[in-house]
Amino acid sequence: MNINLDLHQLSKKSTSTNHYRDFFMEILSHKQHYSFIYTDASVMVNRVGMAIIHEDTQIQWKLSNKCSIYTAEALAILKAIEFATHKVQANQIIILSDSLSTLYSIQNQWKPTDLARKIHNAHTIATLAGKKISYMWIPGRCNIEGNELADKAAKQAHLADNLFTSQDFTYQDVKRIITKDTHNQWENKLVEQTTKLHEIKRMAHLWPFPAKISRKQETAITRLRIGHTHITHQHLMKREEPPDYTNFSDKFQLMKAV
């Protein structure tokens, strides 16, 4: 599969919108006999949509709200291949997407995702039908007309009168939803507790740690956060009765000794 990532070689921080657009137009100037299909997807609260744009044709889909943005972008490319196979007269076609992660997953033919495998199969069917399909990454929000139209159509897919619907979603989507729901249930259960740990840590998410520290350092930081230090808990290690810290001077002397 031919996937053009030339535009990704430019740094988005130091490359202007006009430069991106000029470079893109230069690439297209060498593809005059090709037909172009732009794809995009949008994920908002309980609304997932995707769209493809080919010349004056615009097709929109409303997707399951279980879909991640990766799934939606990959489904858009899959639908673009099917459209190119059966509806586009030209035999040389470029499918353009602003989803770099999706294109990378397609490029990985050794360990593809379920959707990437479907895309590979659809690409093979298109090739057998005489279609030469290649793929190209384009940056979003760079005033590339086809991409802007696809972006707008994907965001408005749930409002379209003639839209298609698809309930497709992946195993990874289900796993993500189960993980999120499990975390939320644990979060709610933690909030209801009145333990000493809850007084220190109110949320179920992991505590942040400095980058590149050892496991031993993480353990030391965690013990300091929850107050489990050698001073306060050494009796547990020695299997002794807890000391009486009611007298402040005793505490102070103990700290000096340590």
Coordinates of C-alpha atoms in Angstrom, one line a residue:
M1 CA 0.0 0.0 0.0
N2 CA 1.3 3.4 -1.0
I3 CA 1.0 5.9 1.8
N4 CA 2.4 9.4 1.3
L5 CA 3.5 11.1 4.5
D6 CA 5.6 13.8 2.9
L7 CA 3.7 16.6 4.5
H8 CA 4.3 15.1 7.9
Q9 CA 8.1 15.8 7.4
L10 CA 7.3 19.5 8.0
S11 CA 7.2 20.6 11.6
K12 CA 3.8 21.8 12.5
K13 CA 5.2 24.3 15.0
S14 CA 7.4 26.1 12.5
T15 CA 5.4 25.6 9.3
S16 CA 2.8 28.1 8.3
T17 CA -0.6 27.2 7.0
N18 CA 0.3 28.8 3.6
H19 CA 3.5 26.7 3.4
Y20 CA 1.5 23.5 4.1
R21 CA -1.0 24.4 1.5
D22 CA 1.6 25.4 -1.2
F23 CA 3.5 22.1 -0.6
F24 CA 0.2 20.2 -0.9
M25 CA -0.7 21.9 -4.1
E26 CA 2.8 21.1 -5.5
I27 CA 2.3 17.4 -4.8
L28 CA -1.1 17.5 -6.4
S29 CA 0.3 19.2 -9.5
H30 CA 2.1 15.9 -10.3
K31 CA -1.2 13.9 -9.9
Q32 CA -3.3 15.5 -12.5
H33 CA -4.9 12.3 -13.7
Y34 CA -5.9 11.1 -10.2
S35 CA -9.2 11.4 -8.5
F36 CA -9.2 12.6 -4.9
I37 CA -11.4 11.5 -2.0
Y38 CA -11.2 13.4 1.3
T39 CA -12.2 11.8 4.6
D40 CA -12.7 13.0 8.1
A41 CA -14.5 12.1 11.3
S42 CA -15.8 13.9 14.4
V43 CA -16.4 12.8 18.0
M44 CA -18.4 15.0 20.3
V45 CA -20.6 14.3 23.3
N46 CA -22.7 11.3 22.3
R47 CA -22.3 12.3 18.7
V48 CA -20.0 10.5 16.3
G49 CA -20.0 11.2 12.6
M50 CA -17.8 10.8 9.5
A51 CA -17.9 12.0 5.9
I52 CA -16.2 11.6 2.6
I53 CA -15.9 14.2 -0.1
H54 CA -15.4 13.5 -3.8
E55 CA -15.7 16.4 -6.2
D56 CA -19.3 17.5 -5.8
T57 CA -20.4 14.4 -3.9
Q58 CA -20.7 14.5 -0.1
I59 CA -21.6 11.4 1.9
Q60 CA -22.2 11.5 5.7
W61 CA -22.6 8.7 8.2
K62 CA -23.9 8.8 11.8
L63 CA -21.9 6.3 13.8
S64 CA -22.4 4.5 17.2
N65 CA -21.4 6.7 20.1
K66 CA -19.2 3.8 21.2
C67 CA -16.7 4.7 18.5
S68 CA -13.4 6.3 19.3
I69 CA -12.0 9.0 17.0
Y70 CA -9.6 6.4 15.6
T71 CA -12.4 4.0 14.8
A72 CA -14.4 6.8 13.1
E73 CA -11.4 7.9 11.0
A74 CA -10.6 4.3 10.0
L75 CA -14.2 3.6 9.0
A76 CA -14.2 6.8 6.9
I77 CA -11.2 5.5 5.0
L78 CA -12.8 2.1 4.6
K79 CA -16.0 3.7 3.2
A80 CA -13.8 5.8 0.9
I81 CA -12.2 2.6 -0.5
E82 CA -15.6 1.0 -1.1
F83 CA -16.8 4.2 -2.8
A84 CA -13.7 4.4 -5.0
T85 CA -14.2 0.8 -6.0
H86 CA -17.8 1.0 -7.1
K87 CA -18.6 4.7 -7.7
V88 CA -15.5 6.5 -9.1
Q89 CA -14.8 6.1 -12.8
A90 CA -11.1 7.0 -12.5
N91 CA -8.7 4.1 -11.9
Q92 CA -6.1 6.2 -10.1
I93 CA -7.4 7.5 -6.8
I94 CA -5.8 9.1 -3.7
I95 CA -7.6 9.0 -0.4
L96 CA -6.6 11.9 1.8
S97 CA -6.9 11.9 5.6
D98 CA -5.7 14.1 8.5
S99 CA -5.5 11.1 10.9
L100 CA -1.9 10.2 11.1
S101 CA -2.5 7.4 13.6
T102 CA -5.0 5.7 11.3
L103 CA -2.5 5.8 8.4
Y104 CA 0.2 4.4 10.6
S105 CA -2.0 1.5 11.6
I106 CA -2.8 0.8 7.9
Q107 CA 0.9 0.8 7.2
N108 CA 1.5 -1.8 9.9
Q109 CA 0.8 -5.0 7.9
W110 CA 2.5 -7.3 10.4
K111 CA 0.2 -6.7 13.4
P112 CA -2.9 -4.8 12.1
T113 CA -6.0 -3.9 14.1
D114 CA -9.3 -5.4 13.1
L115 CA -10.2 -2.3 11.2
A116 CA -6.9 -2.0 9.5
R117 CA -7.3 -5.7 8.4
K118 CA -10.7 -4.7 6.9
I119 CA -9.1 -1.8 5.1
H120 CA -6.4 -4.1 3.7
N121 CA -9.1 -6.5 2.4
A122 CA -11.1 -3.7 0.8
H123 CA -7.9 -2.4 -0.8
T124 CA -7.2 -5.8 -2.3
I125 CA -10.7 -6.0 -3.7
A126 CA -10.3 -2.5 -5.2
T127 CA -6.9 -3.6 -6.8
L128 CA -8.5 -6.7 -8.3
A129 CA -11.2 -4.4 -9.7
G130 CA -8.5 -2.4 -11.5
K131 CA -8.3 0.5 -9.1
K132 CA -4.9 1.9 -8.1
I133 CA -5.6 3.5 -4.7
S134 CA -2.9 5.3 -2.7
Y135 CA -3.2 7.3 0.6
M136 CA -1.9 10.6 1.8
W137 CA -1.8 12.4 5.1
I138 CA -2.8 16.1 5.1
P139 CA -2.7 18.5 8.1
G140 CA -6.0 19.6 9.5
R141 CA -7.1 23.2 9.7
C142 CA -4.7 24.4 7.0
N143 CA -7.2 25.8 4.6
I144 CA -7.1 22.7 2.3
E145 CA -10.5 23.0 0.7
G146 CA -11.4 19.3 0.5
N147 CA -10.3 18.6 4.1
E148 CA -12.2 21.6 5.4
L149 CA -15.4 20.4 3.6
A150 CA -14.9 16.9 5.0
D151 CA -14.4 18.3 8.5
K152 CA -17.5 20.4 8.4
A153 CA -19.6 17.5 6.9
A154 CA -18.4 15.1 9.6
K155 CA -19.3 17.5 12.4
Q156 CA -22.8 18.0 10.9
A157 CA -23.4 14.4 10.1
H158 CA -26.0 13.9 12.8
L159 CA -28.0 16.8 11.3
A160 CA -28.0 15.6 7.7
D161 CA -31.3 14.6 6.0
N162 CA -29.8 11.9 3.8
L163 CA -27.2 10.5 6.0
F164 CA -26.3 6.9 6.4
T165 CA -26.0 5.1 9.8
S166 CA -23.5 2.5 10.9
Q167 CA -23.4 0.7 14.2
D168 CA -19.9 -0.6 13.7
F169 CA -17.5 -0.4 16.5
T170 CA -14.4 -2.4 17.5
Y171 CA -13.2 -4.6 20.3
Q172 CA -10.8 -1.8 21.4
D173 CA -13.9 0.5 21.7
V174 CA -15.7 -1.9 24.0
K175 CA -12.5 -2.4 26.1
R176 CA -12.1 1.4 26.4
I177 CA -15.8 1.8 27.5
I178 CA -15.5 -1.1 30.1
T179 CA -12.3 0.4 31.5
K180 CA -13.9 3.8 31.7
D181 CA -17.1 2.5 33.4
T182 CA -15.1 0.4 35.8
H183 CA -13.0 3.4 36.8
N184 CA -16.1 5.5 37.3
Q185 CA -17.7 2.9 39.6
W186 CA -14.5 2.6 41.6
E187 CA -14.3 6.4 41.8
N188 CA -17.9 6.6 43.1
K189 CA -17.2 3.8 45.7
L190 CA -14.0 5.6 46.8
V191 CA -15.9 8.9 47.4
E192 CA -18.4 7.1 49.7
Q193 CA -15.6 5.7 51.9
T194 CA -14.5 7.4 55.1
T195 CA -11.1 5.7 55.4
K196 CA -7.8 7.4 56.3
L197 CA -6.6 6.9 52.7
H198 CA -9.6 8.8 51.4
E199 CA -8.6 11.8 53.5
I200 CA -5.3 11.8 51.7
K201 CA -6.3 10.7 48.2
R202 CA -9.7 11.7 47.1
M203 CA -9.5 10.4 43.5
A204 CA -9.0 7.0 42.0
H205 CA -6.6 8.1 39.3
L206 CA -2.9 7.5 39.8
W207 CA -0.7 10.0 41.6
P208 CA 1.7 11.9 39.4
F209 CA 5.4 11.1 39.6
P210 CA 8.5 12.8 38.3
A211 CA 9.7 11.3 35.0
K212 CA 12.5 8.7 34.9
I213 CA 12.5 7.7 38.6
S214 CA 13.1 4.2 39.9
R215 CA 10.6 1.9 41.6
K216 CA 12.3 2.4 44.9
Q217 CA 11.9 6.2 44.6
E218 CA 8.3 5.9 43.7
T219 CA 7.7 3.7 46.8
A220 CA 9.5 6.3 49.0
I221 CA 7.3 9.1 47.6
T222 CA 4.1 7.2 48.0
R223 CA 5.0 6.3 51.6
L224 CA 5.6 10.0 52.3
R225 CA 2.3 10.9 50.8
I226 CA 0.3 8.5 52.9
G227 CA 2.4 9.0 56.0
H228 CA 3.8 5.5 56.2
T229 CA 7.4 6.3 57.2
H230 CA 10.0 4.6 59.2
I231 CA 9.3 7.0 62.1
T232 CA 5.6 6.3 62.3
H233 CA 5.5 2.6 61.3
Q234 CA 8.8 1.0 62.3
H235 CA 7.0 -0.9 65.0
L236 CA 5.1 -2.9 62.4
M237 CA 8.4 -4.0 60.8
K238 CA 9.8 -5.0 64.2
R239 CA 6.5 -6.6 65.3
E240 CA 6.3 -4.4 68.4
E241 CA 3.5 -2.5 70.1
P242 CA 3.0 0.9 68.7
P243 CA 4.8 3.6 70.8
D244 CA 2.9 6.2 72.7
Y245 CA 3.2 9.5 71.0
T246 CA 1.0 11.5 73.3
N247 CA 3.9 13.4 74.7
F248 CA 5.3 15.9 72.1
S249 CA 8.8 15.8 73.6
D250 CA 8.9 12.0 73.1
K251 CA 8.1 12.6 69.4
F252 CA 10.8 15.2 69.1
Q253 CA 13.4 13.1 70.7
L254 CA 12.5 10.2 68.4
M255 CA 12.9 12.4 65.4
K256 CA 16.3 13.6 66.6
A257 CA 17.4 10.0 67.1
V258 CA 16.5 9.1 63.5

